[in-house]
C-alpha positions as a Markdown table, in Angstrom:
| # | Residue | x | y | z |
|---|---|---|---|---|
| 1 | Ser | -21.7 | 39.4 | -8.0 |
| 2 | Pro | -23.6 | 37.5 | -6.2 |
| 3 | Ala | -24.4 | 34.8 | -7.5 |
| 4 | Gly | -22.0 | 34.8 | -9.5 |
| 5 | Met | -19.9 | 33.5 | -6.3 |
| 6 | Val | -22.2 | 30.9 | -5.9 |
| 7 | Leu | -21.8 | 29.8 | -9.3 |
| 8 | Ser | -18.0 | 29.5 | -8.7 |
| 9 | Val | -18.2 | 28.3 | -5.5 |
| 10 | Leu | -20.5 | 25.5 | -7.0 |
| 11 | Val | -18.1 | 24.6 | -9.8 |
| 12 | Ile | -15.2 | 24.3 | -7.6 |
| 13 | Leu | -17.1 | 21.8 | -5.9 |
| 14 | Leu | -17.8 | 20.4 | -8.2 |
| 15 | Leu | -14.8 | 20.1 | -9.7 |
| 16 | Ser | -13.2 | 18.7 | -6.6 |
| 17 | Val | -15.9 | 16.0 | -6.4 |
| 18 | Leu | -14.5 | 15.0 | -9.8 |
| 19 | Tyr | -11.1 | 14.6 | -9.6 |
| 20 | Glu | -11.5 | 12.6 | -6.1 |
| 21 | Ala | -13.3 | 10.8 | -8.5 |
| 22 | Val | -11.1 | 10.3 | -11.1 |
| 23 | Lys | -8.7 | 9.5 | -8.2 |
| 24 | Met | -10.9 | 6.7 | -7.8 |
| 25 | Gly | -10.9 | 5.3 | -10.7 |
| 26 | Lys | -7.3 | 5.1 | -11.7 |
| 27 | Ala | -7.3 | 2.7 | -8.4 |
| 28 | Val | -9.9 | 1.4 | -9.5 |
| 29 | Leu | -7.8 | 0.5 | -13.2 |
| 30 | Leu | -4.5 | -0.2 | -11.4 |
| 31 | Arg | -6.2 | -3.2 | -9.6 |
| 32 | Arg | -7.5 | -4.1 | -12.6 |
| 33 | Ala | -4.3 | -4.2 | -14.7 |
| 34 | Leu | -2.4 | -5.4 | -11.7 |
| 35 | Leu | -5.3 | -7.9 | -11.9 |
| 36 | Ala | -4.7 | -8.8 | -16.0 |
| 37 | Leu | -0.7 | -9.2 | -15.7 |
| 38 | Pro | 0.5 | -13.0 | -16.3 |
| 39 | Arg | 1.6 | -15.3 | -13.3 |
| 40 | Ser | 5.0 | -15.6 | -15.2 |
| 41 | Leu | 6.9 | -12.2 | -16.2 |
| 42 | Ser | 8.9 | -13.6 | -18.7 |
| 43 | Gln | 9.6 | -11.7 | -21.6 |
| 44 | Glu | 7.5 | -14.2 | -24.1 |
| 45 | Ala | 4.1 | -13.9 | -21.6 |
| 46 | Leu | 4.7 | -10.2 | -21.0 |
| 47 | Thr | 4.3 | -9.1 | -25.2 |
| 48 | Gln | 1.8 | -12.3 | -26.0 |
| 49 | Pro | -1.8 | -12.0 | -25.5 |
| 50 | Gln | -3.0 | -14.4 | -22.5 |
| 51 | Glu | -5.6 | -17.5 | -23.3 |
| 52 | Gly | -8.9 | -16.4 | -23.7 |
| 53 | Asp | -8.0 | -12.8 | -24.2 |
| 54 | Ser | -8.0 | -11.7 | -27.6 |
| 55 | Gly | -4.9 | -8.9 | -26.9 |
| 56 | Ser | -6.9 | -5.7 | -29.5 |
| 57 | Ser | -9.7 | -3.8 | -30.4 |
| 58 | Pro | -11.5 | -5.1 | -34.1 |
| 59 | Ser | -10.4 | -1.6 | -34.9 |
| 60 | Leu | -6.5 | -2.8 | -34.0 |
| 61 | Met | -7.1 | -5.7 | -36.1 |
| 62 | Ala | -4.9 | -4.1 | -39.8 |
| 63 | Phe | -1.7 | -3.7 | -36.9 |
| 64 | Pro | 0.6 | -6.7 | -36.4 |
| 65 | Ile | 1.0 | -6.3 | -33.0 |
| 66 | Ser | -1.1 | -7.8 | -31.4 |
| 67 | Phe | -1.4 | -5.5 | -27.5 |
| 68 | Pro | -1.7 | -7.7 | -24.7 |
| 69 | Arg | -4.9 | -6.4 | -22.3 |
| 70 | Trp | -3.0 | -5.5 | -19.5 |
| 71 | Phe | -1.1 | -2.9 | -21.6 |
| 72 | Trp | -5.4 | -1.1 | -22.3 |
| 73 | Phe | -5.3 | -0.8 | -18.6 |
| 74 | His | -2.4 | 0.8 | -18.8 |
| 75 | Val | -3.0 | 3.5 | -22.0 |
| 76 | Gly | -6.6 | 3.9 | -19.4 |
| 77 | Gln | -4.6 | 5.0 | -16.4 |
| 78 | Thr | -2.8 | 7.4 | -18.0 |
| 79 | Leu | -5.6 | 8.8 | -19.4 |
| 80 | Phe | -7.0 | 8.6 | -16.0 |
| 81 | His | -3.5 | 10.5 | -15.0 |
| 82 | Val | -3.7 | 13.5 | -17.4 |
| 83 | Val | -7.3 | 13.8 | -16.7 |
| 84 | Gln | -5.6 | 14.1 | -12.9 |
| 85 | Val | -3.5 | 16.0 | -13.3 |
| 86 | Val | -5.3 | 18.6 | -15.4 |
| 87 | Leu | -8.2 | 18.7 | -12.4 |
| 88 | Gly | -5.8 | 19.5 | -9.9 |
| 89 | Tyr | -4.6 | 22.4 | -11.4 |
| 90 | Met | -7.6 | 24.2 | -12.3 |
| 91 | Val | -8.2 | 23.8 | -8.5 |
| 92 | Met | -4.9 | 24.4 | -7.7 |
| 93 | Leu | -5.0 | 28.0 | -9.3 |
| 94 | Ala | -8.1 | 28.7 | -8.0 |
| 95 | Val | -7.1 | 28.7 | -4.3 |
| 96 | Met | -4.7 | 30.6 | -5.9 |
| 97 | Ser | -7.1 | 33.1 | -6.2 |
| 98 | Tyr | -7.0 | 34.1 | -1.9 |
| 99 | Asn | -10.5 | 33.9 | -2.2 |
| 100 | Ala | -11.9 | 32.2 | 1.1 |
| 101 | Trp | -14.9 | 31.2 | -0.1 |
| 102 | Ile | -13.5 | 29.0 | -3.1 |
| 103 | Phe | -10.9 | 27.7 | -1.0 |
| 104 | Leu | -13.8 | 26.5 | 1.3 |
| 105 | Gly | -15.5 | 25.4 | -2.2 |
| 106 | Ala | -12.2 | 22.9 | -2.7 |
| 107 | Ile | -12.1 | 21.4 | 0.5 |
| 108 | Val | -16.1 | 20.8 | 0.9 |
| 109 | Gly | -15.7 | 19.4 | -2.8 |
| 110 | Ser | -12.5 | 17.2 | -1.9 |
| 111 | Thr | -14.3 | 16.2 | 1.4 |
| 112 | Leu | -17.9 | 15.6 | -0.8 |
| 113 | Gly | -15.8 | 13.8 | -3.1 |
| 114 | Tyr | -14.0 | 11.6 | -0.7 |
| 115 | Phe | -16.8 | 10.4 | 1.0 |
| 116 | Met | -19.0 | 9.2 | -2.5 |
């Protein structure tokens, strides 16, 4: 039906916008991870928390190992990457329906998401 098609195009448009937002969030986390890296890349500097760094969250205090701040940024980047891949495949599968309106919704959503 026409209403179903409009809803489908809007959903694909929103998924494309969300894909671009996740891509940008991943880039922001990369920048923060690079800033959190220690100046020296020695084994001790990479495994020990930096000064002023708690090293781990309060819920993980039972573990004997404390992770440096850059590690948690890397975990966040990994989660963002998984979400980005899933969204990308969902949009790709929708486009593979070979429907021109769905294709235009993906293009407009990607353009709008990148612009925002």
